[in-house]
Tab-separated table of C-alpha atoms in Angstrom:
chain	number	residue	atom	x	y	z
A	14	UNK	CA	-45.765	23.159	16.162
A	15	UNK	CA	-43.673	22.124	19.152
A	16	UNK	CA	-41.818	24.321	21.603
A	17	UNK	CA	-38.300	23.992	23.007
A	18	UNK	CA	-37.686	26.689	25.624
A	19	UNK	CA	-34.466	28.428	26.583
A	20	UNK	CA	-31.331	26.585	27.689
A	21	UNK	CA	-32.573	23.089	26.811
A	22	UNK	CA	-30.017	20.426	25.949
A	23	UNK	CA	-31.418	18.056	23.347
A	24	UNK	CA	-29.817	14.777	22.250
A	25	UNK	CA	-29.865	13.216	18.804
A	26	UNK	CA	-32.972	11.700	17.198
A	27	UNK	CA	-35.559	13.449	19.370
A	28	UNK	CA	-39.138	12.995	18.136
A	29	UNK	CA	-41.528	15.706	19.351
A	30	UNK	CA	-45.121	15.469	18.207
A	31	UNK	CA	-47.339	18.481	17.573
A	32	UNK	CA	-48.276	20.742	20.472
A	33	UNK	CA	-45.642	19.279	22.792
A	34	UNK	CA	-43.410	21.556	24.821
A	35	UNK	CA	-40.165	21.453	26.774
A	36	UNK	CA	-39.786	24.000	29.567
A	37	UNK	CA	-36.529	25.829	30.174
A	38	UNK	CA	-33.364	23.938	31.085
A	39	UNK	CA	-34.836	20.521	30.200
A	40	UNK	CA	-32.207	17.904	29.316
A	41	UNK	CA	-33.206	15.297	26.737
A	42	UNK	CA	-31.170	12.177	25.953
A	43	UNK	CA	-30.781	10.523	22.562
A	44	UNK	CA	-33.700	8.752	20.849
A	45	UNK	CA	-36.427	10.226	23.073
A	46	UNK	CA	-40.078	10.448	21.995
A	47	UNK	CA	-42.378	13.180	23.351
A	48	UNK	CA	-46.017	12.526	22.439
A	49	UNK	CA	-48.707	14.890	21.164
A	50	UNK	CA	-49.592	17.670	23.583
A	51	UNK	CA	-47.157	16.559	26.283
A	52	UNK	CA	-45.687	19.226	28.539
A	53	UNK	CA	-42.317	18.797	30.235
A	54	UNK	CA	-41.706	21.054	33.261
A	55	UNK	CA	-38.542	23.124	33.472
A	56	UNK	CA	-35.382	21.413	34.755
A	57	UNK	CA	-36.714	17.883	34.095
A	58	UNK	CA	-34.531	15.250	32.456
A	59	UNK	CA	-35.542	12.617	29.923
A	60	UNK	CA	-33.130	9.675	29.777
A	61	UNK	CA	-32.146	8.190	26.451
A	62	UNK	CA	-34.681	5.957	24.718
A	63	UNK	CA	-37.439	7.185	27.042
A	64	UNK	CA	-40.928	8.241	26.018
A	65	UNK	CA	-43.496	10.682	27.363
A	66	UNK	CA	-47.009	9.730	26.231
A	67	UNK	CA	-49.477	12.081	24.574
A	68	UNK	CA	-51.171	14.715	26.753
A	69	UNK	CA	-48.904	13.958	29.718
A	70	UNK	CA	-47.808	16.578	32.237
A	71	UNK	CA	-44.273	15.671	33.291
A	72	UNK	CA	-42.901	17.302	36.442
A	73	UNK	CA	-40.165	14.791	37.363
A	74	UNK	CA	-37.363	12.943	35.581
A	75	UNK	CA	-37.922	9.920	33.331
A	76	UNK	CA	-35.078	7.377	33.517
A	77	UNK	CA	-33.549	5.870	30.381
A	78	UNK	CA	-35.636	3.217	28.589
A	79	UNK	CA	-38.824	4.096	30.523
A	80	UNK	CA	-42.260	5.263	29.389
A	81	UNK	CA	-44.098	7.924	31.404
A	82	UNK	CA	-47.802	8.657	31.077
A	83	UNK	CA	-50.464	10.683	32.863
A	84	UNK	CA	-51.107	14.014	34.511
A	85	UNK	CA	-48.952	14.176	36.467
A	86	UNK	CA	-46.937	11.619	34.523
A	87	UNK	CA	-45.632	8.474	36.194
A	88	UNK	CA	-43.361	5.786	34.812
A	89	UNK	CA	-45.780	3.069	33.690
A	90	UNK	CA	-43.540	0.619	31.817
A	91	UNK	CA	-40.417	0.323	29.727
A	92	UNK	CA	-40.303	1.862	26.256
A	93	UNK	CA	-40.288	-1.587	24.648
A	94	UNK	CA	-41.252	-0.468	21.142
A	95	UNK	CA	-38.613	2.269	21.167
A	96	UNK	CA	-35.958	-0.180	22.328
A	97	UNK	CA	-36.949	-2.711	19.660
A	98	UNK	CA	-36.846	-0.057	16.934
A	99	UNK	CA	-33.384	0.994	18.121
A	100	UNK	CA	-32.045	-2.542	17.819
A	101	UNK	CA	-31.828	-3.606	21.457
A	102	UNK	CA	-31.788	-7.371	21.952
A	103	UNK	CA	-34.547	-9.245	23.770
A	104	UNK	CA	-32.094	-9.842	26.634
A	105	UNK	CA	-31.411	-6.102	26.967
A	106	UNK	CA	-35.136	-5.359	26.902
A	107	UNK	CA	-35.700	-7.935	29.647
A	108	UNK	CA	-32.969	-6.333	31.775
A	109	UNK	CA	-34.705	-2.946	31.419
A	110	UNK	CA	-38.009	-4.606	32.357
A	111	UNK	CA	-36.425	-6.198	35.441
A	112	UNK	CA	-34.951	-2.886	36.589
A	113	UNK	CA	-38.333	-1.206	36.000
A	114	UNK	CA	-40.071	-3.817	38.158
A	115	UNK	CA	-37.564	-3.345	41.002
A	116	UNK	CA	-37.652	0.470	40.899
A	117	UNK	CA	-41.320	1.123	40.207
A	118	UNK	CA	-43.380	-1.976	41.012
A	119	UNK	CA	-41.519	-3.791	43.777
A	120	UNK	CA	-42.079	-3.743	47.518
A	121	UNK	CA	-38.932	-1.669	48.189
A	122	UNK	CA	-38.733	2.102	48.168
A	123	UNK	CA	-36.546	3.619	45.439
A	124	UNK	CA	-33.444	3.952	47.632
A	125	UNK	CA	-33.686	0.329	48.708
A	126	UNK	CA	-34.282	-0.807	45.127
A	127	UNK	CA	-31.227	1.096	43.885
A	128	UNK	CA	-29.106	-0.376	46.675
A	129	UNK	CA	-30.361	-3.861	45.792
A	130	UNK	CA	-29.586	-3.376	42.090
A	131	UNK	CA	-26.085	-2.093	42.895
A	132	UNK	CA	-25.253	-5.100	45.065
A	133	UNK	CA	-27.030	-7.951	43.300
A	134	UNK	CA	-24.424	-9.609	41.066
A	135	UNK	CA	-26.809	-10.504	38.259
A	136	UNK	CA	-27.753	-6.818	37.820
A	137	UNK	CA	-24.763	-4.709	38.752
A	138	UNK	CA	-22.535	-5.618	35.806
A	139	UNK	CA	-25.120	-4.775	33.157
A	140	UNK	CA	-24.696	-1.472	31.264
A	141	UNK	CA	-28.440	-0.789	31.116
A	142	UNK	CA	-28.715	-1.265	34.877
A	143	UNK	CA	-25.712	0.997	35.482
A	144	UNK	CA	-27.166	3.733	33.280
A	145	UNK	CA	-30.568	3.684	34.977
A	146	UNK	CA	-29.024	3.621	38.477
A	147	UNK	CA	-26.666	6.522	37.686
A	148	UNK	CA	-29.591	8.521	36.277
A	149	UNK	CA	-31.778	7.818	39.320
A	150	UNK	CA	-29.017	8.733	41.766
A	151	UNK	CA	-28.340	12.044	40.023
A	152	UNK	CA	-31.999	13.095	39.863
A	153	UNK	CA	-32.726	16.418	41.540
A	154	UNK	CA	-36.478	16.485	40.816
A	155	UNK	CA	-37.168	12.848	41.666
A	156	UNK	CA	-38.364	10.130	39.320
A	157	UNK	CA	-41.776	10.237	37.673
């Protein structure tokens, strides 16, 4: 079985594997995958097309299109397989990968990376970039 606690808001096409659990007030976007035995702390948010790997302990938000893994979970990569299965183009997947690299693997802190992505012309007009930036800026628990 899986558990969805009180006051959760769950989007369409959520896949929750056995023994996974969402704490109270968790907000889940569309097309999210929560792996076997994963636990999501109360008040966390999972952006659309994100994934939480099996046996992960998630205590912070996972931006759209990202994959979080570990205990505590950290964003490790984009959810490439999920994006491919949902029909995203290779160009869109590469944009998500570029944003991931700036936010999570670059030499800037998250605030600097967001500022860079907002100002850099090649990024700022892209819908995937806008969605990830808006999600990151509205995070109250921080990003995994």
